[in-house]
Amino acid sequence: MKHYGEELKALSGRAEKKYKETHRYELSEYGKVRTQVLELYPSGHIPTVEKLEKSITALRQKMSAMNTEYNQADKKARELADAQRTIEEYLRQEQSCGEQKRKRNDLE
């Protein structure tokens, strides 16, 4: 789309008007996209595609590492929750066994 804007800058007079009429939609879309880009980069310094791709790759690697770390922490949390449930169940059983022994002693 950038070439539409560049071609328009090179024209003047009737040629410019005709070009604007012929490529109205493309120029409108170019203007919208340009506005969005300038909102993201108000300084006007827009990074190159290669730099953005490197940044994306680095962020994906970081996300993958963090995802691995999260999965390990989640696994550990699940193991601890299971251990807690097992301990609570064991303590309940011990308590009910103790109550049954007391009831037997009371009956005797």
Short mmCIF file of the N, C-alpha and C atoms (twelve columns), coordinates in Angstrom:
data_MODEL
# 
_entry.id   MODEL 
# 
loop_
_atom_site.group_PDB 
_atom_site.id 
_atom_site.type_symbol 
_atom_site.label_atom_id 
_atom_site.label_alt_id 
_atom_site.label_comp_id 
_atom_site.label_asym_id 
_atom_site.label_seq_id 
_atom_site.Cartn_x 
_atom_site.Cartn_y 
_atom_site.Cartn_z 
_atom_site.pdbx_PDB_model_num 
ATOM 1   N N  . MET A 1   0.815   -1.188  0.000   1 
ATOM 2   C CA . MET A 1   0.000   0.000   0.000   1 
ATOM 3   C C  . MET A 1   0.866   1.264   0.000   1 
ATOM 4   N N  . LYS A 2   2.063   1.120   0.520   1 
ATOM 5   C CA . LYS A 2   2.919   2.288   0.626   1 
ATOM 6   C C  . LYS A 2   3.197   2.914   -0.740  1 
ATOM 7   N N  . HIS A 3   3.273   2.070   -1.761  1 
ATOM 8   C CA . HIS A 3   3.594   2.616   -3.086  1 
ATOM 9   C C  . HIS A 3   2.510   3.570   -3.591  1 
ATOM 10  N N  . TYR A 4   1.243   3.408   -3.142  1 
ATOM 11  C CA . TYR A 4   0.190   4.340   -3.544  1 
ATOM 12  C C  . TYR A 4   0.495   5.738   -3.018  1 
ATOM 13  N N  . GLY A 5   0.905   5.808   -1.780  1 
ATOM 14  C CA . GLY A 5   1.248   7.097   -1.191  1 
ATOM 15  C C  . GLY A 5   2.450   7.732   -1.857  1 
ATOM 16  N N  . GLU A 6   3.447   6.907   -2.170  1 
ATOM 17  C CA . GLU A 6   4.653   7.422   -2.818  1 
ATOM 18  C C  . GLU A 6   4.365   7.908   -4.232  1 
ATOM 19  N N  . GLU A 7   3.527   7.150   -4.950  1 
ATOM 20  C CA . GLU A 7   3.172   7.562   -6.314  1 
ATOM 21  C C  . GLU A 7   2.392   8.872   -6.284  1 
ATOM 22  N N  . LEU A 8   1.496   9.012   -5.308  1 
ATOM 23  C CA . LEU A 8   0.696   10.233  -5.200  1 
ATOM 24  C C  . LEU A 8   1.579   11.448  -4.953  1 
ATOM 25  N N  . LYS A 9   2.613   11.285  -4.142  1 
ATOM 26  C CA . LYS A 9   3.518   12.402  -3.844  1 
ATOM 27  C C  . LYS A 9   4.249   12.878  -5.098  1 
ATOM 28  N N  . ALA A 10  4.494   11.948  -6.029  1 
ATOM 29  C CA . ALA A 10  5.237   12.296  -7.246  1 
ATOM 30  C C  . ALA A 10  4.362   13.023  -8.269  1 
ATOM 31  N N  . LEU A 11  3.053   12.994  -8.086  1 
ATOM 32  C CA . LEU A 11  2.145   13.600  -9.069  1 
ATOM 33  C C  . LEU A 11  1.692   14.989  -8.635  1 
ATOM 34  N N  . SER A 12  1.156   15.731  -9.590  1 
ATOM 35  C CA . SER A 12  0.586   17.040  -9.273  1 
ATOM 36  C C  . SER A 12  -0.475  17.378  -10.306 1 
ATOM 37  N N  . GLY A 13  -1.306  18.338  -9.967  1 
ATOM 38  C CA . GLY A 13  -2.328  18.827  -10.903 1 
ATOM 39  C C  . GLY A 13  -3.370  17.782  -11.249 1 
ATOM 40  N N  . ARG A 14  -3.679  17.720  -12.551 1 
ATOM 41  C CA . ARG A 14  -4.715  16.790  -13.024 1 
ATOM 42  C C  . ARG A 14  -4.332  15.334  -12.775 1 
ATOM 43  N N  . ALA A 15  -3.084  15.018  -12.975 1 
ATOM 44  C CA . ALA A 15  -2.626  13.635  -12.774 1 
ATOM 45  C C  . ALA A 15  -2.866  13.212  -11.328 1 
ATOM 46  N N  . GLU A 16  -2.638  14.138  -10.396 1 
ATOM 47  C CA . GLU A 16  -2.854  13.850  -8.981  1 
ATOM 48  C C  . GLU A 16  -4.337  13.601  -8.712  1 
ATOM 49  N N  . LYS A 17  -5.210  14.469  -9.272  1 
ATOM 50  C CA . LYS A 17  -6.659  14.310  -9.081  1 
ATOM 51  C C  . LYS A 17  -7.142  12.978  -9.661  1 
ATOM 52  N N  . LYS A 18  -6.676  12.664  -10.860 1 
ATOM 53  C CA . LYS A 18  -7.083  11.423  -11.515 1 
ATOM 54  C C  . LYS A 18  -6.607  10.215  -10.702 1 
ATOM 55  N N  . TYR A 19  -5.375  10.293  -10.214 1 
ATOM 56  C CA . TYR A 19  -4.826  9.199   -9.422  1 
ATOM 57  C C  . TYR A 19  -5.639  9.011   -8.138  1 
ATOM 58  N N  . LYS A 20  -6.020  10.122  -7.499  1 
ATOM 59  C CA . LYS A 20  -6.817  10.056  -6.277  1 
ATOM 60  C C  . LYS A 20  -8.166  9.403   -6.543  1 
ATOM 61  N N  . GLU A 21  -8.787  9.747   -7.668  1 
ATOM 62  C CA . GLU A 21  -10.082 9.163   -8.016  1 
ATOM 63  C C  . GLU A 21  -9.948  7.677   -8.331  1 
ATOM 64  N N  . THR A 22  -8.921  7.333   -9.061  1 
ATOM 65  C CA . THR A 22  -8.718  5.951   -9.475  1 
ATOM 66  C C  . THR A 22  -8.398  5.041   -8.283  1 
ATOM 67  N N  . HIS A 23  -7.612  5.549   -7.368  1 
ATOM 68  C CA . HIS A 23  -7.131  4.727   -6.248  1 
ATOM 69  C C  . HIS A 23  -7.671  5.225   -4.910  1 
ATOM 70  N N  . ARG A 24  -8.893  5.712   -4.902  1 
ATOM 71  C CA . ARG A 24  -9.509  6.275   -3.693  1 
ATOM 72  C C  . ARG A 24  -9.507  5.266   -2.534  1 
ATOM 73  N N  . TYR A 25  -9.965  4.048   -2.796  1 
ATOM 74  C CA . TYR A 25  -10.062 3.040   -1.735  1 
ATOM 75  C C  . TYR A 25  -8.683  2.720   -1.142  1 
ATOM 76  N N  . GLU A 26  -7.715  2.474   -2.028  1 
ATOM 77  C CA . GLU A 26  -6.375  2.118   -1.571  1 
ATOM 78  C C  . GLU A 26  -5.752  3.248   -0.745  1 
ATOM 79  N N  . LEU A 27  -5.938  4.489   -1.219  1 
ATOM 80  C CA . LEU A 27  -5.395  5.632   -0.485  1 
ATOM 81  C C  . LEU A 27  -6.089  5.802   0.866   1 
ATOM 82  N N  . SER A 28  -7.383  5.525   0.912   1 
ATOM 83  C CA . SER A 28  -8.125  5.602   2.173   1 
ATOM 84  C C  . SER A 28  -7.602  4.563   3.158   1 
ATOM 85  N N  . GLU A 29  -7.420  3.341   2.683   1 
ATOM 86  C CA . GLU A 29  -6.888  2.271   3.538   1 
ATOM 87  C C  . GLU A 29  -5.463  2.591   3.993   1 
ATOM 88  N N  . TYR A 30  -4.671  3.130   3.076   1 
ATOM 89  C CA . TYR A 30  -3.301  3.528   3.410   1 
ATOM 90  C C  . TYR A 30  -3.314  4.576   4.524   1 
ATOM 91  N N  . GLY A 31  -4.206  5.532   4.423   1 
ATOM 92  C CA . GLY A 31  -4.306  6.573   5.452   1 
ATOM 93  C C  . GLY A 31  -4.701  6.004   6.802   1 
ATOM 94  N N  . LYS A 32  -5.649  5.069   6.806   1 
ATOM 95  C CA . LYS A 32  -6.076  4.438   8.062   1 
ATOM 96  C C  . LYS A 32  -4.929  3.667   8.710   1 
ATOM 97  N N  . VAL A 33  -4.249  2.882   7.890   1 
ATOM 98  C CA . VAL A 33  -3.137  2.079   8.402   1 
ATOM 99  C C  . VAL A 33  -2.014  2.981   8.897   1 
ATOM 100 N N  . ARG A 34  -1.741  4.022   8.141   1 
ATOM 101 C CA . ARG A 34  -0.680  4.966   8.532   1 
ATOM 102 C C  . ARG A 34  -1.012  5.606   9.881   1 
ATOM 103 N N  . THR A 35  -2.281  5.977   10.077  1 
ATOM 104 C CA . THR A 35  -2.718  6.568   11.343  1 
ATOM 105 C C  . THR A 35  -2.535  5.588   12.489  1 
ATOM 106 N N  . GLN A 36  -2.899  4.327   12.263  1 
ATOM 107 C CA . GLN A 36  -2.738  3.307   13.304  1 
ATOM 108 C C  . GLN A 36  -1.268  3.102   13.655  1 
ATOM 109 N N  . VAL A 37  -0.423  3.067   12.638  1 
ATOM 110 C CA . VAL A 37  1.014   2.876   12.871  1 
ATOM 111 C C  . VAL A 37  1.575   4.054   13.664  1 
ATOM 112 N N  . LEU A 38  1.175   5.257   13.301  1 
ATOM 113 C CA . LEU A 38  1.674   6.436   14.013  1 
ATOM 114 C C  . LEU A 38  1.148   6.492   15.449  1 
ATOM 115 N N  . GLU A 39  -0.030  5.907   15.706  1 
ATOM 116 C CA . GLU A 39  -0.516  5.815   17.087  1 
ATOM 117 C C  . GLU A 39  0.356   4.866   17.890  1 
ATOM 118 N N  . LEU A 40  0.796   3.778   17.254  1 
ATOM 119 C CA . LEU A 40  1.667   2.820   17.937  1 
ATOM 120 C C  . LEU A 40  3.082   3.359   18.112  1 
ATOM 121 N N  . TYR A 41  3.541   4.128   17.138  1 
ATOM 122 C CA . TYR A 41  4.892   4.690   17.156  1 
ATOM 123 C C  . TYR A 41  4.820   6.200   16.952  1 
ATOM 124 N N  . PRO A 42  4.419   6.946   17.993  1 
ATOM 125 C CA . PRO A 42  4.234   8.394   17.831  1 
ATOM 126 C C  . PRO A 42  5.515   9.141   17.470  1 
ATOM 127 N N  . SER A 43  6.663   8.578   17.791  1 
ATOM 128 C CA . SER A 43  7.914   9.245   17.456  1 
ATOM 129 C C  . SER A 43  8.171   9.239   15.955  1 
ATOM 130 N N  . GLY A 44  7.460   8.364   15.242  1 
ATOM 131 C CA . GLY A 44  7.663   8.266   13.802  1 
ATOM 132 C C  . GLY A 44  8.736   7.264   13.440  1 
ATOM 133 N N  . HIS A 45  9.460   6.767   14.443  1 
ATOM 134 C CA . HIS A 45  10.500  5.764   14.200  1 
ATOM 135 C C  . HIS A 45  9.850   4.384   14.248  1 
ATOM 136 N N  . ILE A 46  9.704   3.783   13.088  1 
ATOM 137 C CA . ILE A 46  9.045   2.484   12.980  1 
ATOM 138 C C  . ILE A 46  10.121  1.420   12.797  1 
ATOM 139 N N  . PRO A 47  10.119  0.397   13.662  1 
ATOM 140 C CA . PRO A 47  11.142  -0.643  13.549  1 
ATOM 141 C C  . PRO A 47  11.004  -1.447  12.248  1 
ATOM 142 N N  . THR A 48  12.103  -2.017  11.814  1 
ATOM 143 C CA . THR A 48  12.093  -2.816  10.596  1 
ATOM 144 C C  . THR A 48  11.402  -4.151  10.866  1 
ATOM 145 N N  . VAL A 49  11.005  -4.798  9.801   1 
ATOM 146 C CA . VAL A 49  10.341  -6.097  9.915   1 
ATOM 147 C C  . VAL A 49  11.282  -7.101  10.579  1 
ATOM 148 N N  . GLU A 50  12.553  -7.069  10.211  1 
ATOM 149 C CA . GLU A 50  13.527  -7.996  10.787  1 
ATOM 150 C C  . GLU A 50  13.637  -7.796  12.293  1 
ATOM 151 N N  . LYS A 51  13.655  -6.545  12.720  1 
ATOM 152 C CA . LYS A 51  13.772  -6.252  14.145  1 
ATOM 153 C C  . LYS A 51  12.517  -6.736  14.886  1 
ATOM 154 N N  . LEU A 52  11.354  -6.522  14.295  1 
ATOM 155 C CA . LEU A 52  10.109  -6.992  14.905  1 
ATOM 156 C C  . LEU A 52  10.063  -8.516  14.959  1 
ATOM 157 N N  . GLU A 53  10.533  -9.179  13.901  1 
ATOM 158 C CA . GLU A 53  10.557  -10.646 13.896  1 
ATOM 159 C C  . GLU A 53  11.492  -11.185 14.976  1 
ATOM 160 N N  . LYS A 54  12.648  -10.528 15.146  1 
ATOM 161 C CA . LYS A 54  13.569  -10.937 16.216  1 
ATOM 162 C C  . LYS A 54  12.912  -10.748 17.574  1 
ATOM 163 N N  . SER A 55  12.224  -9.649  17.733  1 
ATOM 164 C CA . SER A 55  11.529  -9.370  18.988  1 
ATOM 165 C C  . SER A 55  10.444  -10.415 19.256  1 
ATOM 166 N N  . ILE A 56  9.694   -10.753 18.221  1 
ATOM 167 C CA . ILE A 56  8.645   -11.762 18.358  1 
ATOM 168 C C  . ILE A 56  9.249   -13.112 18.718  1 
ATOM 169 N N  . THR A 57  10.347  -13.471 18.065  1 
ATOM 170 C CA . THR A 57  11.016  -14.743 18.365  1 
ATOM 171 C C  . THR A 57  11.494  -14.769 19.803  1 
ATOM 172 N N  . ALA A 58  12.095  -13.678 20.255  1 
ATOM 173 C CA . ALA A 58  12.573  -13.606 21.640  1 
ATOM 174 C C  . ALA A 58  11.414  -13.714 22.630  1 
ATOM 175 N N  . LEU A 59  10.314  -13.043 22.328  1 
ATOM 176 C CA . LEU A 59  9.142   -13.109 23.210  1 
ATOM 177 C C  . LEU A 59  8.534   -14.509 23.230  1 
ATOM 178 N N  . ARG A 60  8.528   -15.182 22.089  1 
ATOM 179 C CA . ARG A 60  8.006   -16.555 22.047  1 
ATOM 180 C C  . ARG A 60  8.885   -17.490 22.874  1 
ATOM 181 N N  . GLN A 61  10.202  -17.310 22.791  1 
ATOM 182 C CA . GLN A 61  11.114  -18.135 23.586  1 
ATOM 183 C C  . GLN A 61  10.903  -17.872 25.067  1 
ATOM 184 N N  . LYS A 62  10.749  -16.608 25.428  1 
ATOM 185 C CA . LYS A 62  10.506  -16.241 26.822  1 
ATOM 186 C C  . LYS A 62  9.184   -16.841 27.307  1 
ATOM 187 N N  . MET A 63  8.150   -16.766 26.452  1 
ATOM 188 C CA . MET A 63  6.852   -17.322 26.807  1 
ATOM 189 C C  . MET A 63  6.950   -18.840 26.982  1 
ATOM 190 N N  . SER A 64  7.705   -19.498 26.123  1 
ATOM 191 C CA . SER A 64  7.873   -20.942 26.220  1 
ATOM 192 C C  . SER A 64  8.564   -21.314 27.533  1 
ATOM 193 N N  . ALA A 65  9.599   -20.558 27.891  1 
ATOM 194 C CA . ALA A 65  10.308  -20.816 29.146  1 
ATOM 195 C C  . ALA A 65  9.386   -20.578 30.338  1 
ATOM 196 N N  . MET A 66  8.628   -19.510 30.287  1 
ATOM 197 C CA . MET A 66  7.707   -19.209 31.384  1 
ATOM 198 C C  . MET A 66  6.584   -20.249 31.454  1 
ATOM 199 N N  . ASN A 67  6.150   -20.747 30.297  1 
ATOM 200 C CA . ASN A 67  5.123   -21.771 30.260  1 
ATOM 201 C C  . ASN A 67  5.646   -23.064 30.895  1 
ATOM 202 N N  . THR A 68  6.891   -23.405 30.609  1 
ATOM 203 C CA . THR A 68  7.510   -24.582 31.218  1 
ATOM 204 C C  . THR A 68  7.580   -24.404 32.732  1 
ATOM 205 N N  . GLU A 69  7.999   -23.231 33.153  1 
ATOM 206 C CA . GLU A 69  8.087   -22.930 34.590  1 
ATOM 207 C C  . GLU A 69  6.701   -23.013 35.237  1 
ATOM 208 N N  . TYR A 70  5.697   -22.470 34.565  1 
ATOM 209 C CA . TYR A 70  4.324   -22.521 35.081  1 
ATOM 210 C C  . TYR A 70  3.852   -23.968 35.206  1 
ATOM 211 N N  . ASN A 71  4.106   -24.770 34.171  1 
ATOM 212 C CA . ASN A 71  3.678   -26.164 34.197  1 
ATOM 213 C C  . ASN A 71  4.335   -26.931 35.346  1 
ATOM 214 N N  . GLN A 72  5.606   -26.657 35.608  1 
ATOM 215 C CA . GLN A 72  6.298   -27.308 36.726  1 
ATOM 216 C C  . GLN A 72  5.693   -26.877 38.056  1 
ATOM 217 N N  . ALA A 73  5.426   -25.590 38.195  1 
ATOM 218 C CA . ALA A 73  4.824   -25.083 39.431  1 
ATOM 219 C C  . ALA A 73  3.411   -25.638 39.607  1 
ATOM 220 N N  . ASP A 74  2.664   -25.727 38.523  1 
ATOM 221 C CA . ASP A 74  1.311   -26.271 38.577  1 
ATOM 222 C C  . ASP A 74  1.343   -27.743 38.983  1 
ATOM 223 N N  . LYS A 75  2.276   -28.496 38.429  1 
ATOM 224 C CA . LYS A 75  2.422   -29.915 38.774  1 
ATOM 225 C C  . LYS A 75  2.745   -30.070 40.256  1 
ATOM 226 N N  . LYS A 76  3.658   -29.242 40.741  1 
ATOM 227 C CA . LYS A 76  4.038   -29.289 42.160  1 
ATOM 228 C C  . LYS A 76  2.837   -28.926 43.042  1 
ATOM 229 N N  . ALA A 77  2.064   -27.908 42.637  1 
ATOM 230 C CA . ALA A 77  0.894   -27.499 43.414  1 
ATOM 231 C C  . ALA A 77  -0.136  -28.621 43.455  1 
ATOM 232 N N  . ARG A 78  -0.317  -29.313 42.344  1 
ATOM 233 C CA . ARG A 78  -1.257  -30.441 42.315  1 
ATOM 234 C C  . ARG A 78  -0.777  -31.574 43.219  1 
ATOM 235 N N  . GLU A 79  0.529   -31.851 43.183  1 
ATOM 236 C CA . GLU A 79  1.084   -32.888 44.053  1 
ATOM 237 C C  . GLU A 79  0.870   -32.525 45.517  1 
ATOM 238 N N  . LEU A 80  1.103   -31.257 45.858  1 
ATOM 239 C CA . LEU A 80  0.916   -30.819 47.245  1 
ATOM 240 C C  . LEU A 80  -0.553  -30.891 47.653  1 
ATOM 241 N N  . ALA A 81  -1.452  -30.536 46.749  1 
ATOM 242 C CA . ALA A 81  -2.884  -30.614 47.047  1 
ATOM 243 C C  . ALA A 81  -3.305  -32.069 47.255  1 
ATOM 244 N N  . ASP A 82  -2.778  -32.966 46.415  1 
ATOM 245 C CA . ASP A 82  -3.073  -34.391 46.582  1 
ATOM 246 C C  . ASP A 82  -2.531  -34.904 47.916  1 
ATOM 247 N N  . ALA A 83  -1.320  -34.493 48.254  1 
ATOM 248 C CA . ALA A 83  -0.725  -34.909 49.532  1 
ATOM 249 C C  . ALA A 83  -1.558  -34.390 50.702  1 
ATOM 250 N N  . GLN A 84  -2.020  -33.157 50.611  1 
ATOM 251 C CA . GLN A 84  -2.845  -32.577 51.675  1 
ATOM 252 C C  . GLN A 84  -4.145  -33.369 51.827  1 
ATOM 253 N N  . ARG A 85  -4.775  -33.699 50.709  1 
ATOM 254 C CA . ARG A 85  -6.014  -34.489 50.776  1 
ATOM 255 C C  . ARG A 85  -5.756  -35.863 51.392  1 
ATOM 256 N N  . THR A 86  -4.650  -36.486 51.014  1 
ATOM 257 C CA . THR A 86  -4.313  -37.799 51.552  1 
ATOM 258 C C  . THR A 86  -4.099  -37.722 53.060  1 
ATOM 259 N N  . ILE A 87  -3.386  -36.698 53.497  1 
ATOM 260 C CA . ILE A 87  -3.138  -36.520 54.933  1 
ATOM 261 C C  . ILE A 87  -4.440  -36.272 55.672  1 
ATOM 262 N N  . GLU A 88  -5.302  -35.412 55.122  1 
ATOM 263 C CA . GLU A 88  -6.587  -35.133 55.768  1 
ATOM 264 C C  . GLU A 88  -7.444  -36.392 55.854  1 
ATOM 265 N N  . GLU A 89  -7.442  -37.179 54.786  1 
ATOM 266 C CA . GLU A 89  -8.207  -38.431 54.783  1 
ATOM 267 C C  . GLU A 89  -7.653  -39.394 55.835  1 
ATOM 268 N N  . TYR A 90  -6.337  -39.500 55.912  1 
ATOM 269 C CA . TYR A 90  -5.693  -40.370 56.905  1 
ATOM 270 C C  . TYR A 90  -6.060  -39.914 58.319  1 
ATOM 271 N N  . LEU A 91  -5.991  -38.613 58.568  1 
ATOM 272 C CA . LEU A 91  -6.314  -38.096 59.905  1 
ATOM 273 C C  . LEU A 91  -7.787  -38.353 60.242  1 
ATOM 274 N N  . ARG A 92  -8.679  -38.222 59.277  1 
ATOM 275 C CA . ARG A 92  -10.097 -38.514 59.516  1 
ATOM 276 C C  . ARG A 92  -10.293 -39.982 59.878  1 
ATOM 277 N N  . GLN A 93  -9.597  -40.855 59.151  1 
ATOM 278 C CA . GLN A 93  -9.701  -42.292 59.442  1 
ATOM 279 C C  . GLN A 93  -9.160  -42.607 60.833  1 
ATOM 280 N N  . GLU A 94  -8.046  -41.998 61.170  1 
ATOM 281 C CA . GLU A 94  -7.460  -42.213 62.500  1 
ATOM 282 C C  . GLU A 94  -8.405  -41.711 63.580  1 
ATOM 283 N N  . GLN A 95  -8.999  -40.577 63.328  1 
ATOM 284 C CA . GLN A 95  -9.925  -40.004 64.309  1 
ATOM 285 C C  . GLN A 95  -11.144 -40.907 64.465  1 
ATOM 286 N N  . SER A 96  -11.687 -41.413 63.369  1 
ATOM 287 C CA . SER A 96  -12.864 -42.282 63.467  1 
ATOM 288 C C  . SER A 96  -12.498 -43.610 64.122  1 
ATOM 289 N N  . CYS A 97  -11.270 -44.118 63.877  1 
ATOM 290 C CA . CYS A 97  -10.827 -45.345 64.551  1 
ATOM 291 C C  . CYS A 97  -10.702 -45.105 66.054  1 
ATOM 292 N N  . GLY A 98  -10.168 -43.956 66.422  1 
ATOM 293 C CA . GLY A 98  -10.031 -43.605 67.838  1 
ATOM 294 C C  . GLY A 98  -11.381 -43.484 68.504  1 
ATOM 295 N N  . GLU A 99  -12.349 -42.912 67.812  1 
ATOM 296 C CA . GLU A 99  -13.704 -42.783 68.367  1 
ATOM 297 C C  . GLU A 99  -14.346 -44.154 68.536  1 
ATOM 298 N N  . GLN A 100 -14.122 -45.062 67.578  1 
ATOM 299 C CA . GLN A 100 -14.684 -46.404 67.675  1 
ATOM 300 C C  . GLN A 100 -14.087 -47.159 68.858  1 
ATOM 301 N N  . LYS A 101 -12.779 -46.986 69.094  1 
ATOM 302 C CA . LYS A 101 -12.128 -47.644 70.234  1 
ATOM 303 C C  . LYS A 101 -12.697 -47.108 71.535  1 
ATOM 304 N N  . ARG A 102 -12.926 -45.798 71.616  1 
ATOM 305 C CA . ARG A 102 -13.487 -45.209 72.827  1 
ATOM 306 C C  . ARG A 102 -14.912 -45.729 73.080  1 
ATOM 307 N N  . LYS A 103 -15.685 -45.864 71.998  1 
ATOM 308 C CA . LYS A 103 -17.045 -46.370 72.134  1 
ATOM 309 C C  . LYS A 103 -17.036 -47.808 72.644  1 
ATOM 310 N N  . ARG A 104 -16.100 -48.628 72.157  1 
ATOM 311 C CA . ARG A 104 -15.995 -50.021 72.616  1 
ATOM 312 C C  . ARG A 104 -15.630 -50.044 74.085  1 
ATOM 313 N N  . ASN A 105 -14.689 -49.195 74.482  1 
ATOM 314 C CA . ASN A 105 -14.271 -49.157 75.887  1 
ATOM 315 C C  . ASN A 105 -15.418 -48.698 76.758  1 
ATOM 316 N N  . ASP A 106 -16.212 -47.757 76.288  1 
ATOM 317 C CA . ASP A 106 -17.364 -47.269 77.063  1 
ATOM 318 C C  . ASP A 106 -18.406 -48.370 77.221  1 
ATOM 319 N N  . LEU A 107 -18.591 -49.181 76.177  1 
ATOM 320 C CA . LEU A 107 -19.575 -50.252 76.229  1 
ATOM 321 C C  . LEU A 107 -19.168 -51.361 77.177  1 
ATOM 322 N N  . GLU A 108 -17.891 -51.575 77.292  1 
ATOM 323 C CA . GLU A 108 -17.418 -52.655 78.166  1 
ATOM 324 C C  . GLU A 108 -17.501 -52.214 79.555  1 
# 
